[in-house]
Amino acid sequence: MGEWTVRILSWNCRGGLQNKFSELIKVRADLYLIQEVGNGQKWLNLDDFPNDNYLFESKNGTTHNDRNGILAFSLNHDIRVKANNNLFDLDMRYYQYLTFGTYDVLNVWTHAPAYIEDLYSFIYVNQQKLLLNKSNTVIMGDFNSNVIWSDHEHKFRNHDDLNTLMEKYNFASGYHEISKTPFGQETDYTFRQKRRGKINKYYIDYAYTSDKLIQNFEVIHNFDDLSDHSAILIEVEN
């Protein structure tokens, strides 16, 4: 292990980040990847928001008409969050590619109607730039998918297909690599959905990196009362 690790946190905040920001940054991270961020960008007015070290993307007003977007920011002004636009985005929502120090990071928020099919297609088209001979790529965010849903709803380009593609390049899911839990048998959850008076819990947020890059993985439940998603946090060797 190196002298220190980089902490990356991902969270679908379900909008209203400006009202949740103070709680979010109580969990220390070097890089924050936030999905479903309101495109009104009211968080820019917060005293603690690093408005010189962030990236925000929304497809509102272009091909799509989305009310939300995807955000990456860092409170560490010694490491810059920089856009990396050398991937084919195929006009999909949302795949924010950036560099952070020595890392290439893909911030993911899959969107209706295709969800995992779009993610598989995006990574497949860009696999040489994202995965080939890459020991410093982090693919992380709200995939809105698991193998149980995927096998039922997506016959092709499903989550099993994504895992097969990742394994070809020795990439693994941090949760499953650290916990040694098979896909579909997760004992923790990152998403809660209320149906017929019952709260159902699912695992649908992921961090994929090259094998053994992740030193630690946590599901953070501190914000469960602020969103239907829990946060995930990884530590990667610097």
CSV table of C-alpha atoms in Angstrom, one decimal:
chain,number,residue,atom,x,y,z
A,1,MET,CA,0.0,0.0,0.0
A,2,GLY,CA,1.2,3.5,-0.7
A,3,GLU,CA,1.8,6.2,1.9
A,4,TRP,CA,-1.8,7.3,1.8
A,5,THR,CA,-5.1,6.5,0.1
A,6,VAL,CA,-7.6,8.6,-1.9
A,7,ARG,CA,-11.2,8.5,-0.6
A,8,ILE,CA,-14.0,8.7,-3.2
A,9,LEU,CA,-17.6,8.9,-2.2
A,10,SER,CA,-20.6,8.4,-4.5
A,11,TRP,CA,-24.2,9.3,-3.6
A,12,ASN,CA,-27.5,9.7,-5.5
A,13,CYS,CA,-28.8,12.6,-3.3
A,14,ARG,CA,-32.3,12.7,-5.0
A,15,GLY,CA,-32.1,16.4,-5.6
A,16,GLY,CA,-31.9,19.4,-3.2
A,17,LEU,CA,-28.2,19.0,-2.6
A,18,GLN,CA,-28.0,22.5,-1.2
A,19,ASN,CA,-30.1,21.3,1.8
A,20,LYS,CA,-28.0,18.2,2.3
A,21,PHE,CA,-24.5,19.4,1.6
A,22,SER,CA,-23.5,20.1,5.2
A,23,GLU,CA,-24.3,16.5,6.2
A,24,LEU,CA,-22.6,15.1,3.1
A,25,ILE,CA,-19.2,16.7,3.8
A,26,LYS,CA,-19.2,15.4,7.4
A,27,VAL,CA,-18.0,12.2,5.7
A,28,ARG,CA,-14.6,13.1,4.6
A,29,ALA,CA,-13.6,12.3,1.0
A,30,ASP,CA,-11.1,13.6,-1.5
A,31,LEU,CA,-13.6,13.4,-4.4
A,32,TYR,CA,-17.4,13.4,-4.2
A,33,LEU,CA,-19.5,12.0,-7.1
A,34,ILE,CA,-23.1,13.0,-6.8
A,35,GLN,CA,-26.0,11.9,-9.0
A,36,GLU,CA,-29.5,13.4,-9.4
A,37,VAL,CA,-28.4,16.9,-8.6
A,38,GLY,CA,-30.9,19.6,-9.3
A,39,ASN,CA,-29.8,21.7,-12.3
A,40,GLY,CA,-30.8,25.0,-10.6
A,41,GLN,CA,-27.2,24.8,-9.1
A,42,LYS,CA,-28.3,26.5,-5.9
A,43,TRP,CA,-25.4,24.6,-4.2
A,44,LEU,CA,-23.0,27.0,-5.9
A,45,ASN,CA,-24.2,29.7,-3.4
A,46,LEU,CA,-23.1,27.7,-0.4
A,47,ASP,CA,-20.2,29.1,1.6
A,48,ASP,CA,-18.4,25.7,1.7
A,49,PHE,CA,-19.0,24.6,-1.8
A,50,PRO,CA,-15.7,24.6,-3.9
A,51,ASN,CA,-17.0,26.6,-6.9
A,52,ASP,CA,-13.5,26.5,-8.5
A,53,ASN,CA,-13.1,22.8,-8.3
A,54,TYR,CA,-16.1,21.0,-9.6
A,55,LEU,CA,-17.8,19.7,-12.8
A,56,PHE,CA,-21.5,19.6,-13.4
A,57,GLU,CA,-23.4,18.2,-16.4
A,58,SER,CA,-27.1,18.2,-17.3
A,59,LYS,CA,-28.7,17.4,-20.6
A,60,ASN,CA,-31.6,19.8,-20.0
A,61,GLY,CA,-32.4,21.7,-23.1
A,62,THR,CA,-30.5,19.5,-25.6
A,63,THR,CA,-31.7,16.1,-26.9
A,64,HIS,CA,-33.2,15.4,-23.5
A,65,ASN,CA,-35.1,17.6,-21.1
A,66,ASP,CA,-33.9,16.5,-17.7
A,67,ARG,CA,-34.5,18.4,-14.4
A,68,ASN,CA,-31.4,16.9,-12.8
A,69,GLY,CA,-27.7,16.3,-13.5
A,70,ILE,CA,-24.5,14.8,-12.3
A,71,LEU,CA,-21.8,16.5,-10.2
A,72,ALA,CA,-18.2,15.9,-9.2
A,73,PHE,CA,-16.3,18.1,-6.8
A,74,SER,CA,-13.4,18.1,-4.4
A,75,LEU,CA,-12.7,20.2,-1.2
A,76,ASN,CA,-9.0,19.4,-1.7
A,77,HIS,CA,-7.7,22.3,-3.7
A,78,ASP,CA,-4.4,20.6,-4.2
A,79,ILE,CA,-6.0,18.0,-6.6
A,80,ARG,CA,-8.0,19.4,-9.5
A,81,VAL,CA,-11.2,18.0,-10.9
A,82,LYS,CA,-10.7,18.1,-14.7
A,83,ALA,CA,-13.0,17.2,-17.5
A,84,ASN,CA,-11.8,14.4,-19.8
A,85,ASN,CA,-13.8,14.5,-23.0
A,86,ASN,CA,-12.1,11.8,-25.1
A,87,LEU,CA,-14.9,9.2,-24.8
A,88,PHE,CA,-17.8,8.6,-27.1
A,89,ASP,CA,-20.9,9.5,-25.0
A,90,LEU,CA,-23.5,8.4,-27.5
A,91,ASP,CA,-25.8,11.1,-26.0
A,92,MET,CA,-26.5,8.8,-23.1
A,93,ARG,CA,-27.3,10.0,-19.5
A,94,TYR,CA,-25.2,10.3,-17.5
A,95,TYR,CA,-21.5,9.4,-17.9
A,96,GLN,CA,-19.2,12.1,-16.6
A,97,TYR,CA,-15.6,11.3,-17.4
A,98,LEU,CA,-12.9,13.2,-15.5
A,99,THR,CA,-9.4,13.1,-14.1
A,100,PHE,CA,-8.6,13.5,-10.5
A,101,GLY,CA,-4.9,13.4,-9.7
A,102,THR,CA,-3.6,10.1,-11.1
A,103,TYR,CA,-7.1,8.7,-11.6
A,104,ASP,CA,-9.4,8.5,-14.5
A,105,VAL,CA,-13.0,8.5,-13.1
A,106,LEU,CA,-16.3,7.7,-14.7
A,107,ASN,CA,-19.2,9.1,-12.6
A,108,VAL,CA,-22.3,7.1,-13.6
A,109,TRP,CA,-26.0,7.7,-13.3
A,110,THR,CA,-27.9,5.4,-15.6
A,111,HIS,CA,-31.2,6.7,-16.8
A,112,ALA,CA,-34.5,5.4,-18.2
A,113,PRO,CA,-35.4,3.6,-20.3
A,114,ALA,CA,-32.3,1.5,-21.0
A,115,TYR,CA,-30.4,1.7,-17.7
A,116,ILE,CA,-27.8,-1.2,-17.6
A,117,GLU,CA,-28.1,-1.7,-21.4
A,118,ASP,CA,-26.8,1.9,-21.9
A,119,LEU,CA,-24.0,1.5,-19.4
A,120,TYR,CA,-22.9,-1.8,-21.0
A,121,SER,CA,-22.9,-0.1,-24.5
A,122,PHE,CA,-21.1,3.0,-23.2
A,123,ILE,CA,-18.3,0.9,-21.6
A,124,TYR,CA,-18.1,-1.5,-24.6
A,125,VAL,CA,-17.7,1.3,-27.1
A,126,ASN,CA,-15.0,2.9,-24.9
A,127,GLN,CA,-13.4,-0.2,-23.5
A,128,GLN,CA,-9.9,0.4,-24.9
A,129,LYS,CA,-9.7,3.9,-23.4
A,130,LEU,CA,-11.4,3.0,-20.1
A,131,LEU,CA,-10.2,-0.5,-19.4
A,132,LEU,CA,-7.3,-1.7,-21.6
A,133,ASN,CA,-4.0,-1.6,-19.7
A,134,LYS,CA,-5.6,0.8,-17.1
A,135,SER,CA,-4.8,0.4,-13.5
A,136,ASN,CA,-6.0,3.8,-12.5
A,137,THR,CA,-9.7,3.8,-13.7
A,138,VAL,CA,-12.6,4.1,-11.3
A,139,ILE,CA,-16.1,3.5,-12.6
A,140,MET,CA,-18.5,4.5,-9.8
A,141,GLY,CA,-22.1,5.6,-9.2
A,142,ASP,CA,-25.7,4.8,-9.4
A,143,PHE,CA,-26.1,1.9,-11.9
A,144,ASN,CA,-29.8,1.4,-11.1
A,145,SER,CA,-29.1,-2.3,-11.6
A,146,ASN,CA,-28.4,-5.7,-10.1
A,147,VAL,CA,-28.2,-9.1,-11.5
A,148,ILE,CA,-31.6,-10.0,-10.2
A,149,TRP,CA,-33.4,-7.1,-11.9
A,150,SER,CA,-31.1,-7.3,-14.9
A,151,ASP,CA,-31.7,-11.0,-15.7
A,152,HIS,CA,-35.4,-10.4,-15.5
A,153,GLU,CA,-35.7,-7.1,-17.4
A,154,HIS,CA,-32.7,-7.1,-19.7
A,155,LYS,CA,-32.0,-10.1,-21.9
A,156,PHE,CA,-29.1,-8.6,-23.6
A,157,ARG,CA,-26.4,-6.2,-22.4
A,158,ASN,CA,-27.4,-7.0,-18.9
A,159,HIS,CA,-25.5,-6.9,-15.6
A,160,ASP,CA,-24.0,-10.3,-16.1
A,161,ASP,CA,-22.8,-9.2,-19.5
A,162,LEU,CA,-21.2,-6.1,-17.9
A,163,ASN,CA,-19.4,-8.3,-15.3
A,164,THR,CA,-18.1,-10.5,-18.1
A,165,LEU,CA,-16.8,-7.5,-19.9
A,166,MET,CA,-15.2,-6.1,-16.7
A,167,GLU,CA,-13.6,-9.5,-15.8
A,168,LYS,CA,-12.0,-9.6,-19.3
A,169,TYR,CA,-9.9,-6.6,-18.2
A,170,ASN,CA,-9.5,-7.7,-14.6
A,171,PHE,CA,-11.9,-5.1,-13.2
A,172,ALA,CA,-14.0,-6.0,-10.2
A,173,SER,CA,-16.8,-4.5,-8.1
A,174,GLY,CA,-15.4,-3.2,-4.8
A,175,TYR,CA,-18.2,-4.4,-2.7
A,176,HIS,CA,-18.1,-7.9,-4.1
A,177,GLU,CA,-14.3,-8.1,-4.2
A,178,ILE,CA,-13.8,-6.9,-0.5
A,179,SER,CA,-16.7,-8.8,1.0
A,180,LYS,CA,-16.3,-11.9,-1.2
A,181,THR,CA,-20.1,-11.8,-1.7
A,182,PRO,CA,-21.5,-13.3,-5.0
A,183,PHE,CA,-23.6,-11.0,-7.1
A,184,GLY,CA,-27.3,-11.3,-6.2
A,185,GLN,CA,-26.5,-12.4,-2.7
A,186,GLU,CA,-25.6,-8.9,-1.2
A,187,THR,CA,-26.2,-8.6,2.5
A,188,ASP,CA,-26.1,-4.8,2.5
A,189,TYR,CA,-28.2,-2.4,0.5
A,190,THR,CA,-27.8,1.0,-1.3
A,191,PHE,CA,-31.4,1.7,-2.3
A,192,ARG,CA,-34.8,1.6,-0.5
A,193,GLN,CA,-38.2,1.5,-2.3
A,194,LYS,CA,-41.6,1.6,-0.5
A,195,ARG,CA,-44.3,-0.6,-2.1
A,196,ARG,CA,-47.6,-1.6,-0.6
A,197,GLY,CA,-46.5,-0.3,2.8
A,198,LYS,CA,-43.3,-2.4,2.8
A,199,ILE,CA,-39.8,-1.0,2.4
A,200,ASN,CA,-37.8,-3.2,0.0
A,201,LYS,CA,-34.0,-2.9,0.0
A,202,TYR,CA,-31.7,-3.5,-3.0
A,203,TYR,CA,-28.0,-3.2,-3.9
A,204,ILE,CA,-27.7,-1.0,-7.1
A,205,ASP,CA,-24.7,1.3,-6.6
A,206,TYR,CA,-21.2,0.2,-7.5
A,207,ALA,CA,-17.5,1.0,-7.8
A,208,TYR,CA,-15.5,-1.0,-10.3
A,209,THR,CA,-11.7,-0.7,-10.5
A,210,SER,CA,-8.8,-2.8,-11.7
A,211,ASP,CA,-8.3,-5.9,-9.5
A,212,LYS,CA,-6.9,-5.1,-6.0
A,213,LEU,CA,-6.9,-1.3,-6.5
A,214,ILE,CA,-9.6,-0.7,-3.8
A,215,GLN,CA,-8.1,-0.9,-0.3
A,216,ASN,CA,-11.4,-0.4,1.5
A,217,PHE,CA,-15.1,-0.3,0.6
A,218,GLU,CA,-18.0,1.0,2.8
A,219,VAL,CA,-21.7,1.5,2.3
A,220,ILE,CA,-22.5,4.7,4.2
A,221,HIS,CA,-26.0,4.9,5.7
A,222,ASN,CA,-25.6,8.3,7.4
A,223,PHE,CA,-27.8,10.0,4.8
A,224,ASP,CA,-30.5,7.4,4.5
A,225,ASP,CA,-33.1,9.9,5.8
A,226,LEU,CA,-32.1,12.4,3.1
A,227,SER,CA,-32.4,10.2,0.0
A,228,ASP,CA,-33.7,6.8,-1.1
A,229,HIS,CA,-30.0,5.9,-1.9
A,230,SER,CA,-27.2,5.2,0.5
A,231,ALA,CA,-23.7,6.4,-0.3
A,232,ILE,CA,-20.7,4.2,-1.1
A,233,LEU,CA,-17.1,5.1,-0.2
A,234,ILE,CA,-13.9,3.6,-1.5
A,235,GLU,CA,-10.3,4.0,-0.6
A,236,VAL,CA,-7.8,3.5,-3.4
A,237,GLU,CA,-4.1,3.5,-3.2
A,238,ASN,CA,-2.4,6.7,-4.2
